Short mmCIF file of C-alpha atoms in Angstrom, two decimals:
data_model
loop_
_atom_site.label_atom_id
_atom_site.label_comp_id
_atom_site.label_asym_id
_atom_site.label_seq_id
_atom_site.Cartn_x
_atom_site.Cartn_y
_atom_site.Cartn_z
CA LYS A 111 41.88 -55.47 69.85
CA GLN A 112 39.86 -57.64 67.73
CA TRP A 113 39.01 -56.36 64.31
CA TYR A 114 35.32 -57.79 63.11
CA GLN A 115 34.70 -57.71 59.09
CA ARG A 116 31.07 -56.84 58.62
CA ARG A 117 29.29 -58.36 55.45
CA VAL A 118 26.61 -56.30 53.39
CA ARG A 119 24.79 -58.84 52.02
CA ALA A 120 23.44 -57.41 48.98
CA PRO A 121 19.56 -57.00 48.08
CA PRO A 122 17.62 -59.94 46.95
CA THR A 123 17.01 -60.12 43.32
CA ASP A 124 13.85 -61.72 41.86
CA PRO A 125 14.91 -64.24 39.13
CA SER A 126 12.11 -63.98 37.17
CA ALA A 127 13.42 -60.54 36.34
CA ASP A 128 15.82 -61.52 33.92
CA THR A 129 16.33 -57.36 32.55
CA GLN A 130 16.39 -54.19 34.02
CA PRO A 131 14.53 -51.19 32.72
CA ALA A 132 15.50 -49.43 30.05
CA SER A 133 17.17 -45.90 30.95
CA HIS A 134 15.71 -42.79 28.66
CA GLN A 135 19.20 -42.98 27.01
CA VAL A 136 18.45 -46.44 25.83
CA GLU A 137 15.13 -45.95 24.69
CA LEU A 138 16.40 -42.53 23.11
CA ALA A 139 18.73 -44.84 21.43
CA ASN A 140 16.57 -47.63 20.14
CA ILE A 141 14.28 -44.49 18.74
CA GLN A 142 16.91 -42.51 16.67
CA ASN A 143 18.14 -46.39 15.40
CA LYS A 144 15.36 -45.97 12.84
CA LEU A 145 17.08 -43.08 11.18
CA PHE A 146 19.89 -45.04 10.28
CA GLU A 147 17.71 -48.38 8.81
CA LYS A 148 18.14 -48.64 5.25
CA PRO A 149 15.59 -49.00 2.75
CA SER A 150 14.66 -52.89 1.96
CA GLU A 151 16.09 -53.93 -1.43
CA ASP A 152 13.07 -55.53 -2.34
CA ALA A 153 12.02 -51.99 -2.30
CA GLU A 154 11.05 -50.21 -6.09
CA PRO A 155 13.29 -46.97 -6.16
CA GLU A 156 10.82 -44.29 -6.62
CA ALA A 157 10.52 -42.44 -10.04
CA GLU A 158 12.68 -39.04 -9.45
CA ASP A 159 10.79 -36.32 -9.94
CA GLU A 160 11.68 -33.15 -11.96
CA VAL A 161 11.45 -30.96 -9.22
CA GLU A 162 14.56 -29.93 -6.88
CA MET A 163 15.41 -32.15 -3.91
CA PRO A 164 14.37 -30.40 -0.83
CA LEU A 165 16.91 -31.35 1.53
CA PRO A 166 19.77 -29.51 2.27
CA ASN A 167 23.34 -30.80 2.78
CA LEU A 168 23.16 -29.92 6.37
CA MET A 169 27.11 -31.32 6.69
CA ASP A 170 29.00 -29.33 4.76
CA THR A 171 26.80 -26.12 6.23
CA ALA A 172 28.05 -27.93 9.79
CA HIS A 173 31.82 -27.89 8.37
CA HIS A 174 31.78 -24.17 7.72
CA PHE A 175 30.02 -23.27 11.48
CA GLU A 176 32.34 -25.27 12.63
CA ALA A 177 35.66 -23.62 11.55
CA ALA A 178 33.83 -20.36 13.36
CA GLY A 179 33.40 -22.52 17.11
CA LEU A 180 29.65 -22.97 16.05
CA GLY A 181 27.44 -25.81 16.51
CA LEU A 182 26.22 -28.99 17.28
CA GLY A 183 28.78 -31.38 17.16
CA ARG A 184 29.31 -33.82 14.26
CA GLU A 185 27.53 -36.40 15.79
CA GLU A 186 24.26 -34.32 16.69
CA THR A 187 23.91 -32.57 13.71
CA PHE A 188 24.06 -35.86 11.36
CA ARG A 189 21.21 -37.09 13.56
CA ILE A 190 19.53 -34.00 12.67
CA PHE A 191 20.36 -34.44 8.96
CA LEU A 192 18.43 -38.15 9.17
CA ALA A 193 15.60 -36.65 11.01
CA LEU A 194 15.08 -33.91 8.34
CA LYS A 195 15.27 -36.51 5.65
CA ASN A 196 12.59 -38.58 7.70
CA LEU A 197 10.76 -35.07 7.50
CA VAL A 198 10.90 -34.32 3.61
CA ASP A 199 9.90 -38.38 2.90
CA ASN A 200 6.47 -37.83 4.54
CA HIS A 201 5.80 -34.29 3.44
CA THR A 202 5.72 -32.77 0.42
CA LEU A 203 7.85 -29.88 0.47
CA GLN A 204 9.34 -27.44 -1.39
CA SER A 205 12.31 -26.56 0.16
CA VAL A 206 13.57 -27.44 4.27
CA ARG A 207 16.19 -25.78 6.56
CA PHE A 208 17.64 -26.04 9.79
CA TRP A 209 16.91 -23.39 11.35
CA GLY A 210 18.28 -24.10 14.92
CA LYS A 211 17.84 -25.18 18.37
CA ILE A 212 15.89 -23.35 21.00
CA LEU A 213 17.21 -24.50 24.32
CA GLY A 214 14.69 -25.21 27.64
CA THR A 215 14.72 -25.92 31.31
CA GLU A 216 13.85 -29.41 30.85
CA LYS A 217 13.59 -30.55 26.82
CA ASN A 218 15.11 -28.96 24.14
CA TYR A 219 13.61 -27.82 20.82
CA ILE A 220 15.09 -28.55 17.16
CA VAL A 221 13.79 -26.78 14.45
CA ALA A 222 13.16 -27.24 11.38
CA GLU A 223 11.91 -24.61 8.53
CA VAL A 224 10.19 -25.77 5.29
CA GLU A 225 7.81 -24.34 2.23
CA TYR A 226 4.98 -26.79 1.17
CA ARG A 227 5.18 -27.31 -2.45
CA GLU A 228 1.89 -25.41 -4.14
CA GLY A 229 -1.29 -27.01 -3.74
CA ALA A 230 0.51 -29.54 -0.64
CA ASP A 231 -0.55 -27.53 2.31
CA ASP A 232 -4.51 -27.12 1.24
CA GLU A 233 -5.51 -30.10 3.02
CA GLN A 234 -4.09 -29.20 6.13
CA GLU A 235 -5.57 -25.56 5.90
CA GLY A 236 -8.87 -26.78 5.14
CA GLU A 237 -8.00 -29.02 8.51
CA GLU A 238 -7.33 -26.21 10.26
CA GLU A 239 -10.49 -24.30 9.35
CA GLU A 240 -12.72 -27.35 10.20
CA GLY A 241 -11.17 -27.42 14.14
CA GLU A 242 -12.12 -23.96 14.14
CA GLU A 243 -15.64 -24.37 12.91
CA SER A 244 -16.64 -27.13 15.05
CA ARG A 245 -14.95 -25.22 18.47
CA ASP A 246 -17.33 -22.35 17.17
CA GLU A 247 -20.22 -23.98 17.18
CA ASP A 248 -19.72 -26.24 20.78
CA GLY A 249 -19.21 -22.24 21.90
CA GLU A 250 -22.72 -20.94 20.14
CA GLU A 251 -24.29 -24.44 21.44
CA GLY A 252 -23.08 -23.54 25.10
CA LYS A 253 -24.37 -19.84 24.82
CA GLU A 254 -28.11 -21.20 23.68
CA GLY A 255 -28.53 -22.95 27.22
CA GLU A 256 -27.36 -19.71 29.26
CA ASP A 257 -30.69 -17.81 30.78
CA ASP A 258 -31.42 -14.86 27.95
CA THR A 259 -32.65 -12.14 31.01
CA LEU A 260 -28.97 -11.69 32.13
CA PRO A 261 -27.79 -7.89 31.77
CA THR A 262 -25.41 -7.41 28.68
CA PRO A 263 -22.62 -5.39 29.43
CA ASP A 264 -22.09 -2.21 27.70
CA TYR A 265 -17.90 -2.64 27.27
CA LYS A 266 -16.70 -3.99 23.84
CA PRO A 267 -13.20 -5.09 23.56
CA PRO A 268 -10.97 -3.21 21.26
CA PRO A 269 -10.50 -4.76 17.53
CA VAL A 270 -8.75 -7.99 16.93
CA ILE A 271 -6.12 -7.74 15.03
CA PRO A 272 -6.49 -10.56 12.06
CA LYS A 273 -3.60 -12.67 11.42
CA GLU A 274 -1.63 -13.15 8.02
CA GLU A 275 -2.64 -15.91 6.01
CA ASN A 276 -0.10 -18.84 5.33
CA GLY A 277 2.25 -17.89 3.31
CA THR A 278 2.47 -14.40 3.64
CA GLY A 279 4.22 -11.88 6.41
CA CYS A 280 4.63 -13.61 9.88
CA ASN A 281 3.27 -17.09 8.59
CA LYS A 282 5.75 -16.74 5.36
CA LYS A 283 7.54 -20.17 6.46
CA THR A 284 6.16 -23.27 8.41
CA TYR A 285 8.04 -24.67 11.12
CA PHE A 286 8.34 -28.47 12.43
CA VAL A 287 9.59 -29.43 15.81
CA CYS A 288 11.12 -32.43 17.98
CA ASN A 289 12.76 -32.55 20.92
CA GLU A 290 15.21 -34.97 19.79
CA PRO A 291 16.12 -36.63 16.80
CA GLY A 292 14.07 -39.28 15.50
CA THR A 293 10.72 -38.23 17.58
CA GLU A 294 7.96 -36.81 15.97
CA TRP A 295 8.31 -33.51 14.40
CA VAL A 296 5.19 -31.37 15.29
CA LYS A 297 4.16 -29.05 13.40
CA LEU A 298 3.50 -25.26 14.86
CA PRO A 299 0.27 -23.31 14.06
CA PRO A 300 0.46 -20.08 12.27
CA VAL A 301 1.23 -17.03 14.59
CA THR A 302 -1.06 -14.22 15.41
CA PRO A 303 -0.81 -10.58 16.27
CA ALA A 304 -1.80 -10.80 19.26
CA GLN A 305 0.98 -13.22 20.34
CA ILE A 306 3.81 -11.10 19.00
CA VAL A 307 3.03 -7.83 21.01
CA CYS A 308 2.30 -10.45 23.86
CA ALA A 309 5.75 -12.01 23.69
CA ARG A 310 7.30 -8.73 23.25
CA GLN A 311 6.35 -7.71 26.69
CA ILE A 312 7.72 -10.91 28.62
CA LYS A 313 10.09 -13.17 29.35
CA LYS A 314 10.00 -17.25 29.57
CA PHE A 315 12.00 -19.58 29.57
CA PHE A 316 10.93 -22.74 27.48
CA THR A 317 10.13 -26.25 29.35
CA GLY A 318 10.23 -28.15 26.16
CA ASN A 319 6.67 -29.34 26.30
CA LEU A 320 4.39 -27.76 23.84
CA GLU A 321 1.44 -28.13 25.72
CA ALA A 322 2.82 -26.52 28.85
CA ALA A 323 1.26 -23.26 30.25
CA VAL A 324 2.80 -19.82 29.65
CA ILE A 325 2.17 -17.81 32.86
CA SER A 326 3.01 -14.69 32.86
CA TYR A 327 1.75 -11.06 32.79
CA PRO A 328 0.70 -9.76 30.24
CA PRO A 329 -1.21 -12.72 29.90
CA PHE A 330 -0.22 -14.95 27.46
CA PRO A 331 -3.38 -15.75 24.75
CA GLY A 332 -1.78 -19.56 23.93
CA THR A 333 0.70 -22.09 25.64
CA GLU A 334 4.37 -22.41 25.11
CA ILE A 335 3.54 -24.41 21.56
CA ASN A 336 2.14 -20.34 20.41
CA TYR A 337 5.12 -18.60 22.38
CA LEU A 338 7.65 -20.95 20.71
CA ARG A 339 6.25 -19.75 17.10
CA ALA A 340 6.06 -16.03 18.07
CA GLN A 341 10.01 -16.22 18.89
CA ILE A 342 10.85 -18.08 15.89
CA ALA A 343 8.83 -15.28 14.15
CA ARG A 344 10.60 -12.22 15.66
CA ILE A 345 14.44 -14.01 15.69
CA SER A 346 14.32 -14.77 11.88
CA ALA A 347 12.50 -11.11 11.57
CA GLY A 348 15.16 -9.46 13.10
CA THR A 349 18.70 -12.17 12.37
CA HIS A 350 18.25 -13.61 8.78
CA ILE A 351 20.24 -11.80 6.87
CA SER A 352 22.06 -12.39 3.17
CA PRO A 353 24.64 -10.95 1.13
CA VAL A 354 23.99 -7.77 -1.06
CA ASP A 355 22.55 -8.19 -4.70
CA PHE A 356 21.98 -12.14 -3.39
CA TYR A 357 17.97 -11.94 -3.88
CA LYS A 358 16.72 -9.08 -6.01
CA PHE A 359 12.91 -8.08 -6.63
CA GLU A 360 11.47 -9.14 -9.59
CA GLU A 361 11.71 -7.09 -12.49
CA ASP A 362 7.68 -6.99 -13.30
CA ASP A 363 6.79 -5.64 -9.45
CA GLU A 364 5.16 -2.53 -9.79
CA ASP A 365 5.71 -1.14 -6.30
CA ASP A 366 8.36 1.35 -5.13
CA SER A 367 11.63 1.40 -6.04
CA ASP A 368 12.80 1.42 -2.16
CA GLY A 369 11.27 -1.93 -1.36
CA GLU A 370 8.53 -0.92 0.82
CA GLY A 371 5.42 -2.72 0.35
CA ARG A 372 7.28 -5.70 -1.18
CA ASP A 373 7.16 -9.04 0.03
CA SER A 374 8.86 -11.14 -1.90
CA PHE A 375 12.01 -11.50 -4.39
CA VAL A 376 13.84 -14.09 -6.35
CA GLU A 377 17.34 -15.35 -6.26
CA ASN A 378 19.92 -13.13 -8.84
CA VAL A 379 21.12 -15.48 -11.02
CA GLU A 380 24.05 -13.21 -12.29
CA PHE A 381 24.91 -12.51 -8.40
CA GLU A 382 28.85 -12.49 -7.60
CA PRO A 383 29.84 -12.76 -4.38
CA PRO A 384 31.95 -10.10 -3.03
CA ARG A 385 35.37 -10.44 -1.15
CA VAL A 386 35.27 -11.94 2.30
CA GLN A 387 37.13 -8.92 3.51
CA GLU A 388 34.14 -7.02 1.85
CA LEU A 389 31.84 -9.38 3.87
CA ILE A 390 33.37 -8.62 7.64
CA ASP A 391 33.98 -4.32 6.60
CA PRO A 392 32.52 -2.68 9.72
CA SER A 393 30.21 -0.51 7.91
CA LEU A 394 28.09 -3.81 7.13
CA SER A 395 26.41 -2.25 4.10
CA ASN A 396 27.33 -5.86 2.20
CA TRP A 397 24.46 -7.62 4.46
CA VAL A 398 20.72 -7.03 4.30
CA HIS A 399 17.47 -8.63 5.48
CA HIS A 400 15.51 -11.14 3.56
CA VAL A 401 12.50 -11.26 6.44
CA GLN A 402 9.74 -8.78 6.41
CA HIS A 403 10.11 -6.14 9.47
CA ILE A 404 7.53 -7.25 12.27
CA LEU A 405 5.70 -3.97 12.80
CA PRO A 406 4.21 -2.85 16.47
CA GLN A 407 0.80 -3.88 15.22
CA GLY A 408 2.12 -8.10 15.10
CA ARG A 409 2.11 -8.07 11.84
CA CYS A 410 4.36 -7.56 8.51
CA VAL A 411 1.58 -5.69 6.56
CA TRP A 412 -0.12 -3.00 8.63
CA VAL A 413 -4.27 -3.39 8.65
CA ASN A 414 -6.80 -0.45 9.94
CA PRO A 415 -8.34 -1.76 12.90
CA ALA A 416 -11.07 0.72 12.30
CA VAL A 417 -12.29 -0.64 9.20
CA LYS A 418 -14.91 -3.47 10.05
CA THR A 419 -16.49 -6.24 8.14
CA GLU A 420 -20.13 -6.50 6.40
CA THR A 421 -21.27 -8.03 9.67
CA GLU A 422 -19.83 -6.04 11.91
CA ASP A 423 -21.00 -2.80 10.15
CA PHE A 424 -24.67 -4.73 10.32
CA GLU A 425 -24.53 -5.72 13.90
CA ASP A 426 -23.45 -1.98 15.29
CA GLU A 427 -25.32 -0.27 13.06
CA GLU A 428 -27.04 1.28 15.25
CA GLU A 429 -24.70 1.36 18.20
CA GLU A 430 -22.29 3.55 15.67
CA GLU A 431 -24.88 6.26 15.52
CA GLU A 432 -25.19 7.07 18.99
CA ARG A 433 -21.34 6.54 19.33
CA GLU A 434 -18.97 9.12 18.61
CA GLU A 435 -16.33 8.21 15.89
CA PRO A 436 -12.73 7.30 16.76
CA ASP A 437 -9.83 9.08 16.02
CA GLU A 438 -8.35 7.29 12.87
CA PRO A 439 -5.58 5.61 13.51
CA VAL A 440 -1.89 6.33 12.22
CA PRO A 441 -0.43 3.75 10.04
CA GLU A 442 2.84 1.89 11.01
CA HIS A 443 5.68 1.74 8.95
CA GLY A 444 8.89 -0.38 8.90
CA PRO A 445 12.43 -0.72 7.41
CA PRO A 446 11.49 -2.16 3.68
CA LEU A 447 12.92 -5.55 2.84
CA LEU A 448 16.31 -6.10 1.55
CA ASN A 449 17.23 -3.40 3.92
CA PRO A 450 20.81 -3.12 4.85
CA ILE A 451 21.98 -4.66 8.28
CA SER A 452 24.05 -1.10 8.97
CA GLU A 453 20.82 0.45 9.61
CA ASP A 454 20.24 -1.31 12.59
CA THR A 455 19.26 -0.04 15.91
CA GLU A 456 22.61 -0.03 18.42
CA VAL A 457 22.45 -2.35 21.08
CA ASP A 458 23.19 -0.85 24.50
CA SER A 459 26.04 1.47 22.38
CA MET A 460 27.45 -1.46 20.37
CA PRO A 461 26.56 -2.20 16.55
CA ALA A 462 24.08 -4.70 16.20
CA TRP A 463 26.12 -7.05 14.61
CA SER A 464 29.93 -8.55 15.08
CA ALA A 465 31.69 -9.57 11.73
CA GLY A 466 34.71 -11.21 11.73
CA LEU A 467 36.90 -14.30 10.30
CA THR A 468 36.81 -18.20 11.00
CA SER A 469 41.02 -18.18 10.78
CA ASN A 470 42.63 -15.32 11.39
CA LEU A 471 45.57 -17.56 10.83
CA VAL A 472 44.73 -18.52 7.20
CA PRO A 473 42.77 -15.82 6.37
CA GLN A 474 43.02 -16.67 2.51
CA TYR A 475 40.69 -19.97 3.29
CA ALA A 476 38.74 -18.48 5.81
CA ALA A 477 34.89 -17.60 5.83
CA ALA A 478 32.67 -14.43 7.00
CA VAL A 479 31.28 -14.79 10.07
CA LEU A 480 29.01 -12.73 11.77
CA ARG A 481 27.33 -12.80 15.24
CA SER A 482 23.85 -10.68 16.09
CA ASN A 483 24.17 -9.13 19.53
CA LEU A 484 20.42 -8.26 19.63
CA TRP A 485 19.46 -11.62 19.39
CA PRO A 486 22.65 -13.92 21.39
CA GLY A 487 22.51 -16.94 19.66
CA ALA A 488 21.99 -16.47 16.01
CA TYR A 489 24.89 -16.60 13.57
CA VAL A 490 25.84 -16.22 9.78
CA PHE A 491 28.25 -17.33 7.80
CA GLY A 492 29.03 -16.59 3.70
CA LEU A 493 31.60 -17.63 1.48
CA ASP A 494 31.46 -17.42 -2.86
CA LYS A 495 27.91 -17.84 -3.12
CA LYS A 496 27.37 -20.17 0.26
CA PHE A 497 25.90 -18.47 3.15
CA GLU A 498 23.27 -20.02 5.85
CA ASN A 499 21.78 -18.67 9.24
CA LEU A 500 21.71 -20.75 12.50
CA TYR A 501 20.73 -19.99 15.91
CA ILE A 502 21.20 -21.80 18.85
CA GLY A 503 19.73 -20.18 22.06
CA TRP A 504 17.42 -19.87 24.52
CA GLY A 505 15.15 -17.55 22.38
CA HIS A 506 15.52 -14.60 24.11
CA LYS A 507 16.49 -11.04 23.21
CA TYR A 508 19.53 -9.25 24.68
CA THR A 509 18.74 -6.48 27.35
CA ALA A 510 20.82 -4.25 29.05
CA GLU A 511 19.17 -4.41 32.47
CA ASN A 512 17.87 -7.29 34.15
CA TYR A 513 14.41 -8.22 33.30
CA SER A 514 11.52 -6.91 35.14
CA PRO A 515 8.24 -7.60 34.59
CA PRO A 516 5.48 -4.93 34.16
CA ALA A 517 3.34 -3.09 36.78
CA PRO A 518 -0.07 -3.95 36.95
CA ALA A 519 -2.43 -1.25 34.87
CA PRO A 520 -3.77 0.75 37.79
CA THR A 521 -7.48 -0.44 39.59
CA GLN A 522 -10.36 1.32 37.52
CA GLU A 523 -13.25 3.27 39.74
CA GLU A 524 -16.31 2.02 39.89
CA TYR A 525 -18.66 5.19 39.36
CA PRO A 526 -17.89 8.76 39.26
CA SER A 527 -17.80 10.36 42.12
CA GLY A 528 -19.76 12.59 43.13
CA ALA A 529 -22.15 14.77 46.06
CA GLU A 530 -25.25 12.73 44.95
CA VAL A 531 -23.02 9.22 46.08
CA THR A 532 -20.79 10.44 48.41
CA GLU A 533 -22.01 9.11 52.10
CA VAL A 534 -22.26 11.77 54.88
CA PRO A 535 -22.35 11.39 58.86
CA ASP A 536 -25.35 10.26 60.20
CA PRO A 537 -27.48 13.54 62.33
CA THR A 538 -27.04 13.20 65.65
CA VAL A 539 -30.49 13.63 67.75
CA ASP A 540 -30.18 17.39 68.91
CA GLU A 541 -29.89 17.93 64.99
CA GLU A 542 -32.68 15.89 64.25
CA ARG A 543 -34.97 17.80 66.39
CA ALA A 544 -33.95 21.22 65.18
CA LEU A 545 -34.49 20.25 61.59
CA GLN A 546 -38.27 18.73 62.45
CA ALA A 547 -38.76 22.14 64.37
CA VAL A 548 -37.82 24.29 61.30
CA GLN A 549 -40.03 21.43 59.06
CA GLN A 550 -43.05 22.53 61.36
CA GLU A 551 -42.77 26.10 61.50
CA GLN A 552 -42.37 26.22 57.40
CA LEU A 553 -45.24 23.94 57.67
CA ASP A 554 -47.70 26.19 60.18
CA ARG A 555 -46.33 28.92 57.88
CA GLU A 556 -47.69 27.58 54.87
CA ALA A 557 -50.85 26.57 56.36
CA GLU A 558 -51.74 30.25 57.83
CA GLU A 559 -51.04 31.87 54.59
CA ALA A 560 -53.36 29.60 52.79
CA GLU A 561 -55.81 29.94 55.06
CA MET A 562 -55.56 34.16 54.49
CA GLU A 563 -55.85 33.44 50.59
CA GLU A 564 -59.22 31.53 51.08
CA ASP A 565 -60.17 34.77 53.20
CA ASP A 566 -59.17 37.30 50.83
CA GLU A 567 -61.42 34.83 48.04
CA ASP A 568 -64.42 35.06 50.56
CA ASP A 569 -64.38 38.50 51.05
CA ASP A 570 -64.32 39.12 46.73
#
């Protein structure tokens, strides 16, 4: 037998192409390389402000989570640390914190929680209001060109629940997100009650694209950037906890002593940290929620939807006289601020939180770690006067059963059913003749009666 060697020739290459197109990893490395650049020596050092440095020591926090087997790894954590520094350099912030990482099918979201200094966010609020006004003007111009003779429906949608102002309730904090450290930080818009209410009824995976459509039932009022903001608000309200007495209410606060109705607190300078064994006590009485509970209405503070503004009262003054007054809605109440987590509802016969140590072999140097069973991926550690909350997950709430979309609402009737609108079978020829004969007899009888009445009048 003769063996033949087959030579495979490589495809010809273009001699003018000196380099191959860069891969995604190379492009990302070039972007993140800017995070490691030192400021030039010729640049004048900035004057130190009297305000406290808002950038936290993220590596120290990551060390305690790493001891519990949690975190993103030291390399990625350090890149996020530098990205947070870039965020602080470009915005006037009072505080900044690494909120966590939400996973997506295509890209992930790195979330930063910030608070602006007083007066620093006024310009951005003005820009948002100008954008809303311009959209309203465009809508009014479009309506002017429509035909005025078109009929207007009598149906009026339910009143829109107003969103909470920036710095209060669900919008108390501001959030920035990016897909990778070094890429541009994007500020998330304020969340509305309608978005939170709808987010509770759906379950969608994030794609990593803020402009992606959220296709669901019920229809979500917004895109993925709004759905992301709604989930962040829900996770923060349910999983952000702190050791008891770390925060306290202001002494000049005139609200009730149980904390109901309060929305602010201050750090307790006289805080004495509990022992680690007390932090992992099964009663969970040494931890409290320091984020307001979100009511079923989608707000932290309930508002009466039946109360209308002055403009609405002027427009609907005549219609209200004809309509019946609706029933007064029942106010909603939730757990007060700084409520112990021991009062959280159980999750599928499990406690809402699971507590443990970072090391059972050396417990005297271990930290307390709590894991949320309601929001898988939410963790918190506590040691001495240090504590921190972290979320790494898909942004989904735990459910004992598989998620099933809600069924559509029943089809409405077009009109009330009655004898005047109900169709009847057409009569036959014999029935029509019989009806004509009866009608003719009745006409003849009426004619005879009329003649007899005329004869009687003539006789008189």
